[in-house]
Amino acid sequence: MLRLPWFDYRAPRSVAEAAKILAGEGPGAMLVAGGTDLLPNMKRRHQTPKVLVSLKGIESLRQANGTLGAGLTLSEVLKLEKIPAALRQAAAQVATPHLRNMGTLGGNLCLDTRCTYYNQNYEWRQAIDFCLKKDGDTCWVATASKRCVAVSSTDTAPALIALNAEVKLEGAEGERWIPAASLYQNDGIEYLSRRPDEILTAVKIPAGWRSTYWKLRRRGAFDFPILGVAVALKFSGDVVDEARVALGAAASRPFLVEKASEYLKGKKLTDDVIAEASTLLANRAKPMDNTDMDLYWRKEVADDFAGYALRELRGDDMRATRLRVARYAV
Ligand SMILES: Cc1cc2nc3c(=O)[nH]c(=O)nc-3n(C[C@H](O)[C@H](O)[C@H](O)COP(=O)(O)OP(=O)(O)OC[C@H]3O[C@@H](n4cnc5c(N)ncnc54)[C@H](O)[C@@H]3O)c2cc1C
Ligand code: SF4
């Protein structure tokens, strides 16, 4: 049985108190929300914080009044009436019902990056002399690389980037809103731009987008994404006014695919336009050989998934395709 390492547990009642603890404890402290990712990681000694600062007792993080509190569980998010389709589809496909009952929106957005050589127990990693991301000095995926290329595996982040959402970070020195896309850095170790004392407290999503999220994974019942395509569009009649296309699980960060987004503006979603936009998106997918399934196939599928998403937003009935790729409809 894998056991948790020893740690001190702090249970602040307010964001200010949590930020003060983080600032005071320094790099030895970590936030825990639902714990569905962090606690298994701690058992495998990926993270070994001396102090865990729980967000569970902070009531203000659970509000859904114009903005979404980062402490809402994914199941709570799914019960809200007015959330955009892309976020609903992404949240509904995270893990399993039990994990969605515990896992929070904030935890999902701050999820650790993943890699075949990292998501293993301590002894497994010790046998390969560890790796750059934790305790070692070689990246086994790209041995010449000085940078860890572990994969961003959050489902809700690409959806929120496509929706042009903003996230609120609150720390000991104040608060700031930043675009969801700016929360991420293309570095498997330093994958977030948040300062160590900052807490992601809320998410604000502008209205008016027609949106969708398509996820590739091996098992439809649960599995991390190995590709996520999120698209949000605004229309004038049948012409695309604004477009935002985002990719997840295709790099160490989820990101906006600017060329595909720009290309779609001012166009009708004809088959040719969809094909060209899908190619532009797939060109930006650079999967590495560090997650499930063949990387060349995953790149090819990015083209197909962008096509599915755009056809769905055009109004095509994609339910059968969703069933085929995800094994269940959301
Ligand atoms: C079997 C299994 C399958 C899974 N499948 C998926 C999947 O398909 N898709 C997916 O996206 N995830 C998946 N997960 C991961 C995880 O369950 C979810 O991402 C969940 O939403 C994480 O939320 P949490 O509250 O449990 O995060 P925690 O485990 O509590 O925290 C995760 C990280 O975020 C940090 N953090 C938490 N809250 C905040 C905050 N408010 N501000 C700043 N930092 C914060 C923590 O310090 C930690 O580094 C899976 C997990 C398991 C065990
Ligand atoms: S990408 Fe390289 S450094 Fe990063 S976790 Fe995988 S093997 Fe380790």
Coordinates of C-alpha atoms and ligand atoms in Angstrom, one line a residue:
M1 CA 0.0 0.0 0.0
L2 CA 1.3 3.5 -0.9
R3 CA 1.3 5.7 2.2
L4 CA 1.2 9.5 2.4
P5 CA 4.4 11.2 3.7
W6 CA 4.0 13.2 6.9
F7 CA 2.8 16.8 6.6
D8 CA 1.2 19.5 8.7
Y9 CA -2.3 20.4 7.8
R10 CA -3.7 23.9 7.9
A11 CA -7.4 24.7 7.4
P12 CA -7.8 28.5 6.9
R13 CA -11.3 30.0 6.8
S14 CA -10.6 32.8 4.3
V15 CA -8.5 33.4 1.2
A16 CA -6.5 36.1 3.0
E17 CA -5.6 33.6 5.8
A18 CA -4.6 31.0 3.2
A19 CA -2.5 33.5 1.3
K20 CA -0.8 34.5 4.6
I21 CA 0.0 30.9 5.4
L22 CA 1.4 30.3 1.9
A23 CA 3.6 33.5 2.1
G24 CA 4.8 32.6 5.5
E25 CA 5.6 28.9 4.9
G26 CA 7.3 29.5 1.5
P27 CA 8.0 26.7 -1.0
G28 CA 7.4 23.9 1.5
A29 CA 3.6 24.6 1.5
M30 CA 1.1 23.5 -1.1
L31 CA -2.6 24.1 -1.6
V32 CA -5.0 21.2 -1.5
A33 CA -8.6 21.4 -2.8
G34 CA -10.3 18.1 -3.5
G35 CA -6.9 16.3 -3.3
T36 CA -7.8 13.9 -6.1
D37 CA -4.6 14.7 -7.9
L38 CA -2.3 16.0 -5.2
L39 CA -2.8 13.2 -2.7
P40 CA -2.0 10.3 -5.1
N41 CA 1.0 12.3 -6.3
M42 CA 2.2 12.7 -2.7
K43 CA 1.9 8.9 -2.2
R44 CA 4.2 8.5 -5.2
R45 CA 6.5 11.2 -3.8
H46 CA 6.0 13.5 -6.8
Q47 CA 5.2 16.3 -4.3
T48 CA 6.3 16.2 -0.7
P49 CA 5.0 19.4 0.9
K50 CA 5.7 20.0 4.5
V51 CA 2.5 21.9 4.9
L52 CA -0.8 21.3 3.2
V53 CA -3.1 24.3 3.1
S54 CA -6.7 23.1 2.6
L55 CA -9.1 25.3 0.6
K56 CA -12.1 23.2 1.6
G57 CA -13.2 25.4 4.6
I58 CA -13.2 28.6 2.5
E59 CA -16.9 29.3 1.8
S60 CA -16.2 32.2 -0.6
L61 CA -14.5 29.8 -3.0
R62 CA -17.9 28.0 -3.6
Q63 CA -19.9 30.9 -4.9
A64 CA -21.4 30.9 -8.4
N65 CA -22.7 34.4 -8.6
G66 CA -21.6 35.9 -11.9
T67 CA -18.2 34.3 -11.5
L68 CA -17.4 30.6 -10.7
G69 CA -15.6 30.0 -7.4
A70 CA -12.5 27.9 -7.8
G71 CA -13.6 25.7 -4.9
L72 CA -16.8 24.5 -6.6
T73 CA -16.5 20.8 -7.3
L74 CA -16.9 19.7 -10.9
S75 CA -20.2 18.0 -10.0
E76 CA -21.4 21.3 -8.6
V77 CA -20.3 23.1 -11.8
L78 CA -22.3 20.6 -13.8
K79 CA -25.4 21.3 -11.8
L80 CA -25.3 25.0 -12.7
E81 CA -27.9 26.0 -15.2
K82 CA -26.0 28.6 -17.3
I83 CA -22.6 27.4 -18.1
P84 CA -21.2 27.3 -21.7
A85 CA -21.4 24.0 -23.5
A86 CA -17.6 23.7 -23.8
L87 CA -17.1 23.9 -20.0
R88 CA -20.0 21.5 -19.4
Q89 CA -18.6 18.9 -21.8
A90 CA -15.1 19.3 -20.4
A91 CA -16.1 19.1 -16.8
A92 CA -18.4 16.1 -17.5
Q93 CA -15.6 14.2 -19.0
V94 CA -13.1 14.6 -16.2
A95 CA -12.3 11.3 -14.5
T96 CA -15.3 9.6 -12.9
P97 CA -18.4 10.7 -10.9
H98 CA -16.7 10.1 -7.6
L99 CA -13.6 12.1 -8.5
R100 CA -15.8 14.9 -9.9
N101 CA -17.6 15.0 -6.5
M102 CA -14.3 15.8 -4.8
G103 CA -12.2 17.4 -7.6
T104 CA -12.6 21.2 -7.9
L105 CA -12.5 23.6 -10.8
G106 CA -9.4 25.3 -9.3
G107 CA -7.7 22.0 -8.8
N108 CA -8.5 21.0 -12.4
L109 CA -7.0 24.3 -13.7
C110 CA -3.9 23.9 -11.7
L111 CA -3.5 20.2 -12.4
D112 CA 0.1 18.9 -12.5
T113 CA 1.5 17.9 -16.0
R114 CA 1.7 14.3 -16.8
C115 CA 4.2 11.9 -18.4
T116 CA 4.7 8.1 -18.7
Y117 CA 8.1 8.4 -17.0
Y118 CA 6.7 10.5 -14.1
N119 CA 3.3 9.1 -13.2
Q120 CA 4.8 6.0 -11.7
N121 CA 5.6 5.0 -8.1
Y122 CA 8.8 6.0 -6.4
E123 CA 10.5 2.6 -6.9
W124 CA 9.7 2.6 -10.7
R125 CA 11.1 6.1 -11.1
Q126 CA 14.1 5.2 -8.9
A127 CA 14.9 2.3 -11.3
I128 CA 15.3 4.7 -14.2
D129 CA 17.3 7.1 -12.0
F130 CA 14.3 9.5 -11.9
C131 CA 13.9 12.3 -14.4
L132 CA 14.3 16.1 -14.8
K133 CA 10.8 16.8 -13.4
K134 CA 11.5 15.2 -10.0
D135 CA 14.8 14.0 -8.4
G136 CA 16.7 13.3 -11.7
D137 CA 18.7 15.2 -14.4
T138 CA 17.6 13.6 -17.7
C139 CA 14.4 13.9 -19.6
W140 CA 13.7 10.4 -20.9
V141 CA 11.3 11.7 -23.6
A142 CA 13.7 14.1 -25.1
T143 CA 17.2 13.2 -23.8
A144 CA 18.8 16.3 -25.3
S145 CA 16.2 18.6 -23.8
K146 CA 16.9 20.8 -20.8
R147 CA 13.2 21.4 -20.5
C148 CA 10.6 18.9 -19.2
V149 CA 7.9 18.3 -21.9
A150 CA 5.3 16.6 -19.6
V151 CA 1.8 17.1 -20.9
S152 CA -0.9 19.5 -19.7
S153 CA -3.8 17.1 -19.0
T154 CA -6.5 19.4 -17.7
D155 CA -9.9 19.2 -19.5
T156 CA -11.4 22.5 -18.4
A157 CA -8.5 24.7 -19.2
P158 CA -8.7 24.5 -23.1
A159 CA -12.5 25.0 -22.8
L160 CA -12.0 28.1 -20.7
I161 CA -9.2 29.4 -23.0
A162 CA -11.5 29.0 -26.0
L163 CA -14.3 30.9 -24.1
N164 CA -11.8 33.7 -23.4
A165 CA -12.3 33.3 -19.6
E166 CA -10.3 35.1 -17.0
V167 CA -9.0 33.7 -13.7
K168 CA -8.6 35.6 -10.5
L169 CA -5.4 35.1 -8.5
E170 CA -5.3 36.3 -4.9
G171 CA -2.1 36.5 -2.9
A172 CA -0.6 38.2 0.1
E173 CA 0.2 41.3 -2.1
G174 CA -3.2 41.7 -3.6
E175 CA -5.4 40.3 -6.4
R176 CA -5.3 40.3 -10.2
W177 CA -7.4 39.0 -13.1
I178 CA -5.5 37.4 -16.0
P179 CA -6.7 35.7 -19.2
A180 CA -7.0 31.9 -18.5
A181 CA -4.4 31.3 -21.3
S182 CA -1.8 33.4 -19.4
L183 CA -2.0 31.1 -16.4
Y184 CA 0.0 28.5 -18.3
Q185 CA 3.6 28.2 -19.4
N186 CA 5.0 25.7 -21.9
D187 CA 7.2 24.0 -19.3
G188 CA 6.4 20.7 -17.7
I189 CA 7.8 21.7 -14.4
E190 CA 6.9 25.4 -14.1
Y191 CA 3.6 25.0 -15.9
L192 CA 1.8 27.8 -14.1
S193 CA 2.5 31.5 -14.0
R194 CA 0.9 31.9 -10.6
R195 CA 3.2 33.1 -7.8
P196 CA 3.7 30.6 -5.0
D197 CA 1.7 32.6 -2.6
E198 CA -1.3 33.1 -5.0
I199 CA -4.5 31.2 -4.9
L200 CA -6.8 30.8 -7.9
T201 CA -10.1 31.9 -6.5
A202 CA -12.5 32.5 -9.3
V203 CA -13.2 32.2 -13.0
K204 CA -15.1 34.7 -15.1
I205 CA -16.6 33.6 -18.5
P206 CA -17.8 36.2 -21.0
A207 CA -21.3 35.5 -22.5
G208 CA -22.3 35.0 -26.1
W209 CA -20.2 32.2 -27.3
R210 CA -21.4 29.0 -29.0
S211 CA -18.9 26.5 -27.9
T212 CA -17.9 22.8 -27.7
Y213 CA -15.2 20.5 -26.4
W214 CA -14.0 17.2 -27.9
K215 CA -11.8 14.9 -25.9
L216 CA -9.6 12.0 -27.0
R217 CA -8.9 9.2 -24.5
R218 CA -8.6 5.5 -24.5
R219 CA -11.5 4.6 -22.2
G220 CA -14.7 6.7 -22.3
A221 CA -15.6 5.8 -18.7
F222 CA -12.6 7.6 -17.4
D223 CA -9.1 8.6 -18.5
F224 CA -7.0 11.8 -18.8
P225 CA -7.2 13.6 -22.2
I226 CA -4.5 12.8 -24.7
L227 CA -6.0 15.5 -26.9
G228 CA -8.6 18.2 -26.2
V229 CA -10.0 20.5 -28.8
A230 CA -12.2 23.4 -27.7
V231 CA -13.9 25.9 -30.0
A232 CA -15.9 29.0 -29.2
L233 CA -17.5 31.0 -32.0
K234 CA -19.8 34.1 -32.3
F235 CA -21.9 34.4 -35.4
S236 CA -23.6 37.1 -37.4
G237 CA -26.2 35.0 -39.2
D238 CA -24.1 32.1 -40.6
V239 CA -20.9 34.1 -40.8
V240 CA -18.3 33.7 -38.0
D241 CA -17.7 37.0 -36.2
E242 CA -15.3 35.9 -33.6
A243 CA -13.5 32.6 -33.2
R244 CA -11.3 31.0 -30.5
V245 CA -9.8 27.6 -31.0
A246 CA -7.8 26.0 -28.2
L247 CA -5.8 22.8 -27.9
G248 CA -5.2 20.8 -24.8
A249 CA -3.0 17.8 -24.0
A250 CA -0.8 18.6 -27.0
A251 CA 2.0 20.4 -25.2
S252 CA 3.0 21.3 -21.6
R253 CA 0.3 24.0 -21.7
P254 CA -3.2 24.4 -23.2
F255 CA -3.1 27.2 -25.7
L256 CA -5.1 29.3 -28.2
V257 CA -4.4 28.3 -31.8
E258 CA -4.2 31.8 -33.2
K259 CA -3.9 31.0 -36.9
A260 CA -7.0 28.8 -37.0
S261 CA -8.9 31.3 -34.9
E262 CA -8.0 34.2 -37.2
Y263 CA -8.7 32.2 -40.3
L264 CA -12.3 31.5 -39.3
K265 CA -13.2 35.1 -38.8
G266 CA -15.6 36.5 -41.4
K267 CA -16.2 33.1 -43.0
K268 CA -19.1 30.7 -43.4
L269 CA -18.4 27.2 -42.0
T270 CA -18.4 25.5 -45.4
D271 CA -16.7 22.1 -45.7
D272 CA -13.6 23.7 -47.3
V273 CA -13.3 26.3 -44.5
I274 CA -13.7 23.6 -41.9
A275 CA -11.0 21.5 -43.6
E276 CA -8.5 24.4 -43.8
A277 CA -9.1 25.5 -40.2
S278 CA -8.7 21.9 -39.0
T279 CA -5.4 21.6 -40.8
L280 CA -4.2 24.9 -39.2
L281 CA -5.1 23.5 -35.8
A282 CA -3.4 20.1 -36.4
N283 CA -0.2 21.9 -37.5
R284 CA 0.1 23.3 -34.0
A285 CA -0.4 20.0 -32.2
K286 CA 3.1 18.7 -31.4
P287 CA 2.4 15.7 -29.2
M288 CA 5.4 13.9 -27.6
D289 CA 5.9 10.2 -26.9
N290 CA 5.0 10.5 -23.2
T291 CA 1.4 9.7 -22.9
D292 CA -1.1 7.0 -24.1
M293 CA -1.4 6.0 -27.8
D294 CA 0.8 6.6 -30.8
L295 CA 1.9 10.2 -31.1
Y296 CA 1.6 10.4 -34.9
W297 CA -1.9 9.1 -34.7
R298 CA -2.7 11.6 -32.0
K299 CA -1.5 14.4 -34.3
E300 CA -3.7 13.1 -37.2
V301 CA -6.7 12.9 -34.9
A302 CA -6.3 16.6 -34.0
D303 CA -7.4 17.4 -37.6
D304 CA -10.4 15.2 -37.3
F305 CA -11.4 16.5 -33.9
A306 CA -11.3 20.1 -35.0
G307 CA -13.5 19.1 -37.9
Y308 CA -16.0 17.5 -35.6
A309 CA -16.1 20.5 -33.3
L310 CA -16.6 23.0 -36.1
R311 CA -19.3 20.8 -37.8
E312 CA -21.1 20.6 -34.5
L313 CA -21.1 24.4 -34.1
R314 CA -22.3 24.7 -37.7
G315 CA -25.4 22.7 -36.6
D316 CA -24.5 19.3 -37.9
D317 CA -25.8 16.4 -35.8
M318 CA -22.6 15.0 -34.3
R319 CA -24.2 12.7 -31.7
A320 CA -23.3 9.5 -33.4
T321 CA -19.7 10.7 -33.9
R322 CA -19.5 11.7 -30.2
L323 CA -20.7 8.3 -29.2
R324 CA -18.1 6.7 -31.5
V325 CA -15.1 8.7 -30.2
A326 CA -16.1 9.1 -26.5
R327 CA -18.2 5.9 -26.2
Y328 CA -20.9 8.1 -24.5
A329 CA -22.6 11.3 -25.2
V330 CA -22.3 14.4 -23.0
Ligands
LIG1 C1 -8.2 8.1 -11.9 C2 -8.1 9.6 -12.2 C3 -8.6 10.0 -13.4 C4 -8.5 11.4 -13.7 N1 -9.0 11.9 -14.9 C5 -8.9 13.2 -15.2 C6 -9.4 13.7 -16.4 O1 -9.9 12.9 -17.3 N2 -9.2 15.0 -16.7 C7 -8.7 15.9 -15.8 O2 -8.6 17.1 -16.1 N3 -8.3 15.5 -14.6 C8 -8.4 14.1 -14.3 N4 -8.0 13.7 -13.0 C9 -7.3 14.6 -12.1 C10 -8.2 15.3 -11.0 O3 -9.1 14.4 -10.5 C11 -9.0 16.5 -11.5 O4 -8.2 17.3 -12.4 C12 -9.5 17.3 -10.4 O5 -10.4 18.3 -10.9 C13 -8.4 18.0 -9.6 O6 -9.1 18.9 -8.6 P1 -8.7 18.7 -7.1 O7 -9.6 19.8 -6.4 O8 -8.9 17.4 -6.6 O9 -7.2 19.2 -7.1 P2 -6.0 18.9 -6.0 O10 -5.6 17.5 -6.2 O11 -6.5 19.3 -4.7 O12 -4.9 19.9 -6.5 C14 -4.3 19.7 -7.8 C15 -3.2 20.8 -7.9 O13 -3.8 22.1 -8.0 C16 -3.4 22.9 -6.9 N5 -4.5 23.7 -6.5 C17 -5.7 23.2 -6.1 N6 -6.6 24.2 -6.0 C18 -6.0 25.4 -6.2 C19 -6.3 26.7 -6.3 N7 -7.6 27.1 -6.0 N8 -5.4 27.7 -6.5 C20 -4.1 27.3 -6.9 N9 -3.7 26.0 -6.9 C21 -4.6 25.1 -6.6 C22 -2.8 22.0 -5.9 O14 -1.8 22.6 -5.1 C23 -2.3 20.9 -6.7 O15 -1.0 21.2 -7.2 C24 -8.0 12.3 -12.7 C25 -7.6 11.9 -11.5 C26 -7.6 10.5 -11.2 C27 -7.2 10.0 -9.9
SF4_2 S1 8.9 14.9 -20.1 FE1 11.0 14.2 -19.4 S2 11.5 15.4 -17.6 FE2 9.3 15.7 -18.0 S3 8.3 14.1 -16.7 FE3 8.7 13.2 -18.7 S4 10.7 12.2 -18.7 FE4 10.5 13.5 -16.9

